[in-house]
Short mmCIF file of C-alpha atoms in Angstrom, two decimals:
data_model
loop_
_atom_site.label_atom_id
_atom_site.label_comp_id
_atom_site.label_asym_id
_atom_site.label_seq_id
_atom_site.Cartn_x
_atom_site.Cartn_y
_atom_site.Cartn_z
CA MET Z 1 37.80 21.39 -1.36
CA SER Z 2 35.43 21.40 1.82
CA GLY Z 3 36.99 23.44 5.42
CA GLY Z 4 37.68 27.03 6.14
CA ARG Z 5 38.90 29.77 8.15
CA ASN Z 6 36.25 29.24 10.68
CA CYS Z 7 37.38 25.58 11.92
CA GLU Z 8 38.62 25.70 15.51
CA HIS Z 9 41.83 23.62 14.70
CA ALA Z 10 45.21 24.54 12.09
CA VAL Z 11 45.82 21.01 12.07
CA GLU Z 12 44.35 17.04 13.09
CA VAL Z 13 46.13 14.14 13.24
CA LYS Z 14 45.00 10.77 13.99
CA ASP Z 15 47.37 7.58 13.60
CA LEU Z 16 49.30 9.05 10.74
CA ARG Z 17 51.39 6.29 10.06
CA LYS Z 18 54.50 6.40 6.94
CA THR Z 19 56.39 3.57 6.49
CA TYR Z 20 59.06 2.77 4.34
CA ILE Z 21 60.53 -0.53 3.02
CA VAL Z 22 64.34 -0.69 3.12
CA GLY Z 23 65.52 -3.56 1.83
CA ASP Z 24 63.89 -6.32 3.27
CA GLN Z 25 63.01 -3.86 6.52
CA GLN Z 26 60.11 -1.95 6.78
CA VAL Z 27 60.51 1.49 8.79
CA ASN Z 28 57.96 3.10 10.88
CA ALA Z 29 58.97 6.40 10.30
CA LEU Z 30 55.90 7.37 12.15
CA ASP Z 31 53.55 4.77 14.46
CA GLY Z 32 50.20 6.12 15.23
CA VAL Z 33 50.71 10.07 15.65
CA SER Z 34 47.72 11.95 16.63
CA ALA Z 35 47.70 15.36 17.75
CA GLN Z 36 45.31 18.75 17.43
CA ILE Z 37 46.78 22.26 17.14
CA ARG Z 38 44.59 25.19 17.81
CA LYS Z 39 44.35 28.21 15.48
CA GLY Z 40 47.24 31.06 16.87
CA GLU Z 41 49.16 28.11 18.55
CA PHE Z 42 52.75 28.02 18.41
CA TRP Z 43 54.31 24.09 18.54
CA ALA Z 44 57.63 23.16 18.63
CA ILE Z 45 58.00 19.37 17.43
CA MET Z 46 61.38 18.08 19.28
CA GLY Z 47 63.28 14.40 19.10
CA ALA Z 48 66.28 12.88 18.60
CA SER Z 49 67.46 12.39 15.02
CA GLY Z 50 65.34 9.72 13.70
CA SER Z 51 62.52 10.17 15.80
CA GLY Z 52 60.19 10.84 13.37
CA LYS Z 53 60.05 14.60 13.33
CA SER Z 54 61.10 15.54 9.90
CA THR Z 55 58.69 12.86 8.32
CA MET Z 56 56.24 14.47 10.54
CA LEU Z 57 56.74 18.09 9.30
CA ASN Z 58 57.00 16.68 5.44
CA ILE Z 59 53.52 15.46 5.96
CA LEU Z 60 52.15 18.52 7.58
CA GLY Z 61 53.63 20.58 4.94
CA CYS Z 62 51.89 18.17 2.10
CA LEU Z 63 55.05 17.27 0.71
CA ASP Z 64 54.57 13.58 1.65
CA ARG Z 65 51.27 11.32 2.19
CA PRO Z 66 50.94 9.32 5.21
CA THR Z 67 50.51 5.47 4.59
CA SER Z 68 47.54 5.43 6.81
CA GLY Z 69 45.84 8.12 9.41
CA SER Z 70 43.93 11.17 8.43
CA TYR Z 71 45.36 14.77 8.33
CA PHE Z 72 42.99 17.66 8.39
CA LEU Z 73 44.47 21.06 7.28
CA ASP Z 74 41.93 24.04 8.09
CA GLY Z 75 39.35 21.17 8.26
CA ARG Z 76 40.45 19.99 4.84
CA ASP Z 77 41.17 16.46 4.75
CA VAL Z 78 44.46 16.57 3.42
CA SER Z 79 45.79 12.66 3.64
CA LYS Z 80 44.33 11.05 0.35
CA MET Z 81 44.58 14.29 -1.96
CA ASP Z 82 46.59 13.44 -5.30
CA ASP Z 83 49.82 15.85 -6.10
CA ALA Z 84 47.91 18.56 -7.94
CA ASN Z 85 45.65 18.94 -5.01
CA LEU Z 86 48.64 18.96 -2.69
CA SER Z 87 50.59 21.45 -4.33
CA ASP Z 88 47.35 24.11 -4.26
CA ILE Z 89 47.36 23.50 -0.35
CA ARG Z 90 50.93 24.26 -0.33
CA LEU Z 91 50.67 27.45 -2.27
CA LYS Z 92 47.60 28.97 -0.69
CA TYR Z 93 47.35 27.32 2.92
CA LEU Z 94 51.42 26.93 3.96
CA GLY Z 95 54.27 29.50 4.61
CA PHE Z 96 57.54 27.52 4.64
CA ILE Z 97 60.77 28.59 6.91
CA PHE Z 98 63.78 26.63 6.12
CA GLN Z 99 67.04 26.36 7.90
CA SER Z 100 69.41 27.09 4.93
CA PHE Z 101 66.57 30.16 3.82
CA ASN Z 102 66.22 28.64 0.45
CA LEU Z 103 65.78 32.16 -1.56
CA ILE Z 104 66.41 32.53 -5.23
CA PRO Z 105 69.40 34.20 -5.55
CA GLN Z 106 68.88 35.79 -8.96
CA LEU Z 107 65.96 37.43 -7.16
CA THR Z 108 65.69 40.75 -5.25
CA VAL Z 109 64.03 41.08 -1.46
CA ALA Z 110 61.18 42.02 -3.03
CA GLU Z 111 61.00 39.46 -5.70
CA ASN Z 112 61.77 36.76 -3.37
CA ILE Z 113 58.92 37.93 -0.64
CA ALA Z 114 56.56 38.22 -3.81
CA LEU Z 115 57.52 34.88 -5.57
CA PRO Z 116 54.32 32.75 -3.86
CA LEU Z 117 52.20 35.51 -5.15
CA TYR Z 118 53.10 35.35 -8.75
CA TYR Z 119 52.65 31.57 -8.38
CA GLN Z 120 49.01 32.52 -7.62
CA GLY Z 121 48.57 34.71 -10.10
CA VAL Z 122 48.27 37.81 -8.17
CA ASP Z 123 48.83 41.06 -10.10
CA GLU Z 124 52.61 41.77 -9.94
CA ASP Z 125 52.19 45.53 -9.17
CA GLU Z 126 50.22 44.42 -6.27
CA SER Z 127 52.29 41.69 -5.33
CA ILE Z 128 55.15 44.20 -4.68
CA VAL Z 129 53.16 46.19 -2.78
CA ARG Z 130 52.73 43.85 -0.46
CA ALA Z 131 56.23 42.30 -0.57
CA LYS Z 132 57.30 46.00 0.52
CA GLU Z 133 54.56 45.76 3.31
CA LEU Z 134 55.90 42.72 4.82
CA ALA Z 135 59.72 43.59 4.06
CA SER Z 136 58.57 46.89 6.02
CA MET Z 137 57.17 44.18 8.77
CA VAL Z 138 60.44 41.91 9.15
CA GLY Z 139 63.08 45.41 9.43
CA LEU Z 140 63.78 45.35 5.75
CA SER Z 141 62.60 48.04 3.94
CA MET Z 142 66.30 49.42 3.35
CA ARG Z 143 66.91 46.16 1.30
CA LEU Z 144 63.86 45.69 -1.23
CA ASP Z 145 66.24 45.49 -4.37
CA HIS Z 146 69.15 43.69 -2.52
CA LYS Z 147 70.15 40.11 -3.95
CA PRO Z 148 70.57 37.14 -1.10
CA THR Z 149 74.23 37.20 -1.58
CA GLN Z 150 74.32 40.50 -0.16
CA LEU Z 151 72.56 39.85 2.92
CA SER Z 152 73.86 38.39 6.39
CA GLY Z 153 72.20 34.98 7.35
CA GLY Z 154 70.04 36.52 9.72
CA GLN Z 155 68.28 38.79 6.99
CA GLN Z 156 68.08 36.26 4.94
CA GLN Z 157 65.93 34.32 7.01
CA ARG Z 158 63.87 37.49 7.63
CA VAL Z 159 63.43 37.45 3.78
CA ALA Z 160 62.03 33.79 4.40
CA ILE Z 161 59.57 34.71 7.29
CA ALA Z 162 58.26 37.73 4.88
CA ARG Z 163 57.89 35.28 1.86
CA ALA Z 164 56.30 32.52 4.06
CA LEU Z 165 54.02 35.26 5.25
CA SER Z 166 52.99 36.11 1.46
CA ASN Z 167 49.94 34.11 1.16
CA ASP Z 168 48.38 34.94 4.83
CA PRO Z 169 49.34 31.48 5.76
CA VAL Z 170 46.73 28.81 7.50
CA LEU Z 171 50.05 27.35 9.09
CA ILE Z 172 53.68 28.36 8.93
CA LEU Z 173 56.06 25.20 9.04
CA ALA Z 174 59.80 26.10 10.31
CA ASP Z 175 62.59 23.50 10.06
CA GLU Z 176 65.16 24.40 12.30
CA PRO Z 177 64.55 28.03 11.24
CA THR Z 178 67.95 29.26 13.63
CA GLY Z 179 70.54 26.39 12.52
CA ASN Z 180 72.62 28.64 10.38
CA LEU Z 181 72.30 31.46 12.47
CA ASP Z 182 74.55 32.58 15.57
CA SER Z 183 73.16 32.94 18.65
CA ALA Z 184 72.34 36.68 19.07
CA THR Z 185 70.73 36.29 15.17
CA SER Z 186 68.77 32.98 16.25
CA ILE Z 187 67.35 35.35 19.39
CA GLU Z 188 66.33 38.09 16.59
CA ILE Z 189 64.78 35.92 14.24
CA MET Z 190 62.77 33.93 17.79
CA SER Z 191 61.82 37.34 18.68
CA LEU Z 192 60.12 37.95 14.92
CA LEU Z 193 58.68 34.68 14.97
CA SER Z 194 56.95 35.01 18.51
CA GLU Z 195 55.84 38.72 16.71
CA MET Z 196 54.24 36.86 13.86
CA ASN Z 197 52.38 34.45 16.31
CA LYS Z 198 51.26 37.35 18.71
CA ARG Z 199 49.27 38.42 15.67
CA GLY Z 200 47.56 35.42 15.31
CA LYS Z 201 49.77 33.26 13.06
CA THR Z 202 49.79 29.38 13.51
CA ILE Z 203 53.40 28.45 13.53
CA VAL Z 204 54.51 24.72 13.88
CA MET Z 205 58.72 24.54 14.34
CA VAL Z 206 61.19 21.60 14.54
CA THR Z 207 64.19 22.16 16.44
CA HIS Z 208 66.84 19.81 18.41
CA GLU Z 209 67.86 23.10 20.66
CA PRO Z 210 65.54 23.54 23.96
CA ASP Z 211 66.12 27.14 24.34
CA ILE Z 212 64.49 27.53 20.89
CA ALA Z 213 61.67 25.36 21.88
CA GLU Z 214 61.38 27.56 24.91
CA TYR Z 215 59.69 30.48 22.50
CA ALA Z 216 56.66 27.82 21.53
CA ALA Z 217 54.02 27.72 24.08
CA HIS Z 218 53.49 24.17 23.09
CA ARG Z 219 56.06 21.07 23.06
CA LEU Z 220 55.25 17.92 21.32
CA VAL Z 221 58.14 15.31 21.73
CA MET Z 222 59.05 12.34 19.17
CA LYS Z 223 60.30 8.90 19.94
CA ASP Z 224 60.69 5.97 17.39
CA GLY Z 225 57.87 7.49 15.57
CA ARG Z 226 55.54 7.73 18.37
CA VAL Z 227 54.45 10.93 20.35
CA ASP Z 228 56.58 10.53 23.87
CA ARG Z 229 54.97 13.47 25.31
CA ILE Z 230 53.44 16.94 25.09
CA SER Z 231 53.84 19.64 27.17
#
């Protein structure tokens, strides 16, 4: 696969379109979206329900393919890759943070953080060392052996952030990362994401909350599958 870490942009999308057939209707979930995101930037994708922001996130996360148009991730054209290659891209170049945390309940904090490394075939001892470093970074050094059910919502989201960082991703995708958290915990989580961004991580976050979007330096507002405005 071509591309590399010296590429200026983490994300380049051009004329992205995603069409679904619902009954006898054609629905254009994305209708010609173009954008460029430089490495180290923090973007918020906003828009009403049905605006296309979730479809956009799924394509950026290589969980779905566009019907047409191009998507370059760190210089690699991923828009036409097959499932096996997309899976490889997700494992090596992307980090995901979900509203519902998506932790494995049977695993400890350290094991959840190390999970992407296990899948990459990294030695178990090395994976746990990396997990401990990341747990410390997100303030969970004292919770390494806890299971997710023994943690608060904010602590679980901190585990998810550490897990997203474990493979040193080109791009972190956050889908409503504060959606299940109270306002005080939301501020803590967004402060942590801001700190990760200051350390050089590229972050794209979907949110419907204007105060959460304020943490991002750039905002892409979608409407009816199109880019309504960029600020």
